mmCIF file of C-alpha atoms in Angstrom:
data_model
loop_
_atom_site.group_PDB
_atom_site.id
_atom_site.type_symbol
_atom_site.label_atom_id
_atom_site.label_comp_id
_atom_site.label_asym_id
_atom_site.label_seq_id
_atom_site.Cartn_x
_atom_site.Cartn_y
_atom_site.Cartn_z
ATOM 1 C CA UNK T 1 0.000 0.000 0.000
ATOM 2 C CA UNK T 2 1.624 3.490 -0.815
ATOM 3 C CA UNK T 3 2.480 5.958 1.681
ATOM 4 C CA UNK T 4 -0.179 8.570 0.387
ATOM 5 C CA UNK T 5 -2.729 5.854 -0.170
ATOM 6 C CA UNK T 6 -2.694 5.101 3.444
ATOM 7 C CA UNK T 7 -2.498 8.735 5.006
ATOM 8 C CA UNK T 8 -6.050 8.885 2.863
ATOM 9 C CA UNK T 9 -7.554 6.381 4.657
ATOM 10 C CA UNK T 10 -6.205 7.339 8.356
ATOM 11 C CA UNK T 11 -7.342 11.067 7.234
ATOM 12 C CA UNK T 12 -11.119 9.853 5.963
ATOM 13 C CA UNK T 13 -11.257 7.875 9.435
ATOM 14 C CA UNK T 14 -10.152 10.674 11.663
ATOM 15 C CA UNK T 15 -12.581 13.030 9.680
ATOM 16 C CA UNK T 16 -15.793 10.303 10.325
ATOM 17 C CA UNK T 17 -14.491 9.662 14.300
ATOM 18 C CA UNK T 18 -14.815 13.735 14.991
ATOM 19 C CA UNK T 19 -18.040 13.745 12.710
ATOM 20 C CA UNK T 20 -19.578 10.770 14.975
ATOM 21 C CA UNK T 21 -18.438 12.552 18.068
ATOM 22 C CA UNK T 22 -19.938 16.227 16.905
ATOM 23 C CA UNK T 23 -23.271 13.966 16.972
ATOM 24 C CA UNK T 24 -23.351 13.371 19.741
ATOM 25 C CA UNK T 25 -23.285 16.717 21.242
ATOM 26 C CA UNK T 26 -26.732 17.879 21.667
ATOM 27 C CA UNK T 27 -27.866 20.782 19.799
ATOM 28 C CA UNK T 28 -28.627 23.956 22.130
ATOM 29 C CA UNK T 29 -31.782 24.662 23.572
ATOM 30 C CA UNK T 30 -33.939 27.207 22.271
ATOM 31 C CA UNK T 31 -36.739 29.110 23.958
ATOM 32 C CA UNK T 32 -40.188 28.457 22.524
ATOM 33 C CA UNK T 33 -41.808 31.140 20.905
ATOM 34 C CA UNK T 34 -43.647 33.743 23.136
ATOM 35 C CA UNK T 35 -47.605 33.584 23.295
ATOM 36 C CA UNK T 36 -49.786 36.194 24.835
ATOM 37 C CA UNK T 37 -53.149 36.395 25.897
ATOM 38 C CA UNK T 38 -55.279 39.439 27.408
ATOM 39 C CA UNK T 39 -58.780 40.010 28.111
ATOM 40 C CA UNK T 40 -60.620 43.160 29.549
ATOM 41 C CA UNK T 41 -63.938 43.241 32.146
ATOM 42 C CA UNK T 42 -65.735 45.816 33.368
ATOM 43 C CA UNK T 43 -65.276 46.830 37.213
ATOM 44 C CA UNK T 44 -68.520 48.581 37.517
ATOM 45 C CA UNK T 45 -69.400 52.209 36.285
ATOM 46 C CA UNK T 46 -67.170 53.582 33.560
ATOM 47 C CA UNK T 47 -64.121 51.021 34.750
ATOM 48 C CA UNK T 48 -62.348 48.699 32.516
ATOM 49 C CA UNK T 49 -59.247 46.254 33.674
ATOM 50 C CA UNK T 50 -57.506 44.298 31.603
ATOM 51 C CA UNK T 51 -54.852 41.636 32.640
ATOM 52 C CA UNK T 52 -52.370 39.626 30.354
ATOM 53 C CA UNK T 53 -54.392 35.737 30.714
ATOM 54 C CA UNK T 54 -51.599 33.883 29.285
ATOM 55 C CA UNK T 55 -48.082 34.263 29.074
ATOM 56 C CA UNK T 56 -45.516 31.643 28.102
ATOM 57 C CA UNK T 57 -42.314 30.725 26.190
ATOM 58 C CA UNK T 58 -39.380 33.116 25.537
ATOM 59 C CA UNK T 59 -36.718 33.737 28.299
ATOM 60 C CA UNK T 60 -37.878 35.288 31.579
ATOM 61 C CA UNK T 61 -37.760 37.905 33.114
ATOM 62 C CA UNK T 62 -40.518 39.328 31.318
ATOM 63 C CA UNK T 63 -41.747 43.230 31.187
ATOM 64 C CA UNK T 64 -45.429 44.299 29.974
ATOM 65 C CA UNK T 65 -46.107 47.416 28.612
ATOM 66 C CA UNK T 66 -49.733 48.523 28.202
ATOM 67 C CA UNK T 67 -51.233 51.145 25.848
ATOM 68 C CA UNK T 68 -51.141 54.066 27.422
ATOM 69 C CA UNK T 69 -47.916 53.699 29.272
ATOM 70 C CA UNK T 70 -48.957 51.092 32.101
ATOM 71 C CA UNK T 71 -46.801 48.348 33.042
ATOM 72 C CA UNK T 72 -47.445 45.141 35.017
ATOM 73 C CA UNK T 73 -49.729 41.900 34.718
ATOM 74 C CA UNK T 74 -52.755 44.190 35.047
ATOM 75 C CA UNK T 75 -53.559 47.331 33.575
ATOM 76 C CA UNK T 76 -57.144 49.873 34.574
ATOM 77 C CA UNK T 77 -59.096 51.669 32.491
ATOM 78 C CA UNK T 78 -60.232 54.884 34.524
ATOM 79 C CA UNK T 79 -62.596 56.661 32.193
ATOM 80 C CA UNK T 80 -64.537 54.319 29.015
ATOM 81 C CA UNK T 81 -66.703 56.981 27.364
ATOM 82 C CA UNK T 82 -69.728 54.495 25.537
ATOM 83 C CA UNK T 83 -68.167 53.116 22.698
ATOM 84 C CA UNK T 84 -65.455 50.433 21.727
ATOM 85 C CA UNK T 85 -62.376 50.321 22.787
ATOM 86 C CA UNK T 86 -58.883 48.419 22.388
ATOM 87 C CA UNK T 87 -56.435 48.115 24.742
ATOM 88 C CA UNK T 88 -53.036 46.489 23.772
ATOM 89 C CA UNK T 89 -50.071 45.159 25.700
ATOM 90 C CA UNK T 90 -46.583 44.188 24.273
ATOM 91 C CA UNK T 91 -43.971 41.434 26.218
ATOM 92 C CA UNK T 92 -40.654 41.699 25.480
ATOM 93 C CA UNK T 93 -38.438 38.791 27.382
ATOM 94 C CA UNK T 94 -35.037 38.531 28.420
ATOM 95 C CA UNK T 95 -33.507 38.372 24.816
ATOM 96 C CA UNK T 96 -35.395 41.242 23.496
ATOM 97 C CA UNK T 97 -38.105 39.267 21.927
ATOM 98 C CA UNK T 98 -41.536 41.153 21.583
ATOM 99 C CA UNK T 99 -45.254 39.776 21.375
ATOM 100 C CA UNK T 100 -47.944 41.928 21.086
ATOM 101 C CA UNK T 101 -51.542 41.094 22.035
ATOM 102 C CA UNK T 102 -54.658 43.353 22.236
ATOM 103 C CA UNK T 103 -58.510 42.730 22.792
ATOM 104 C CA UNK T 104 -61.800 45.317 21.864
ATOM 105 C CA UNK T 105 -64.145 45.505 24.068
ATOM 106 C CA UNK T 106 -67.631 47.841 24.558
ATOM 107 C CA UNK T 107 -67.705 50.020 26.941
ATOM 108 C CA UNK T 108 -70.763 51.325 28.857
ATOM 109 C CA UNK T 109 -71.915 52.674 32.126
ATOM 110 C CA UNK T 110 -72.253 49.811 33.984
ATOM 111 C CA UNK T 111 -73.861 52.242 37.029
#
């Protein structure tokens, strides 16, 4: 067998042991993708709240930012003039991933 021939073979082998052993290493983990959920319900007169229902995947810690500038799980609606109205709220997690969620809802004097 010729010198060159056989440095070939020990080369191909050495390539397929480190292929066989990258393999093996498991790929990373990756967060799931986020998923947000928010409903609204009136608190009696002309008061709305609104809380985020669901919140999952991504990379925690989390921060909520409501329309209007509130922040938090929860977020109240002071004055709902008769009408409809939308209120929105945007996650962003830990690696700057955003989700945005929002739900319309009718208000009315409740009394």
């Amino acid at each position: 067998m010729s010198n060159a021939f056989s440095r070939r073979i020990r080369s191909a082998a050495v390539v397929a042991a480190c292929v066989a052993a990258v393999a093996l290493v498991p790929a990373p983990a990756h967060a799931s993708p986020l998923v947000l959920d928010v409903s609204c319900w009136p608190e009696g007169g002309l008061h709305y709240g609104c809380q985020v229902d669901t919140l999952s995947g991504g990379t925690a810690p989390y921060s909520i930012t409501w329309l209007g500038g509130h922040a938090g799980q929860y977020s109240f609606i002071d004055t709902c003039n008769y009408g409809y109205r939308t209120q929105r709220a945007t996650v962003t997690d830990a690696t700057g991933a955003k989700v945005t969620d929002s739900v319309t809802y009718f208000c009315t004097d409740l009394g």
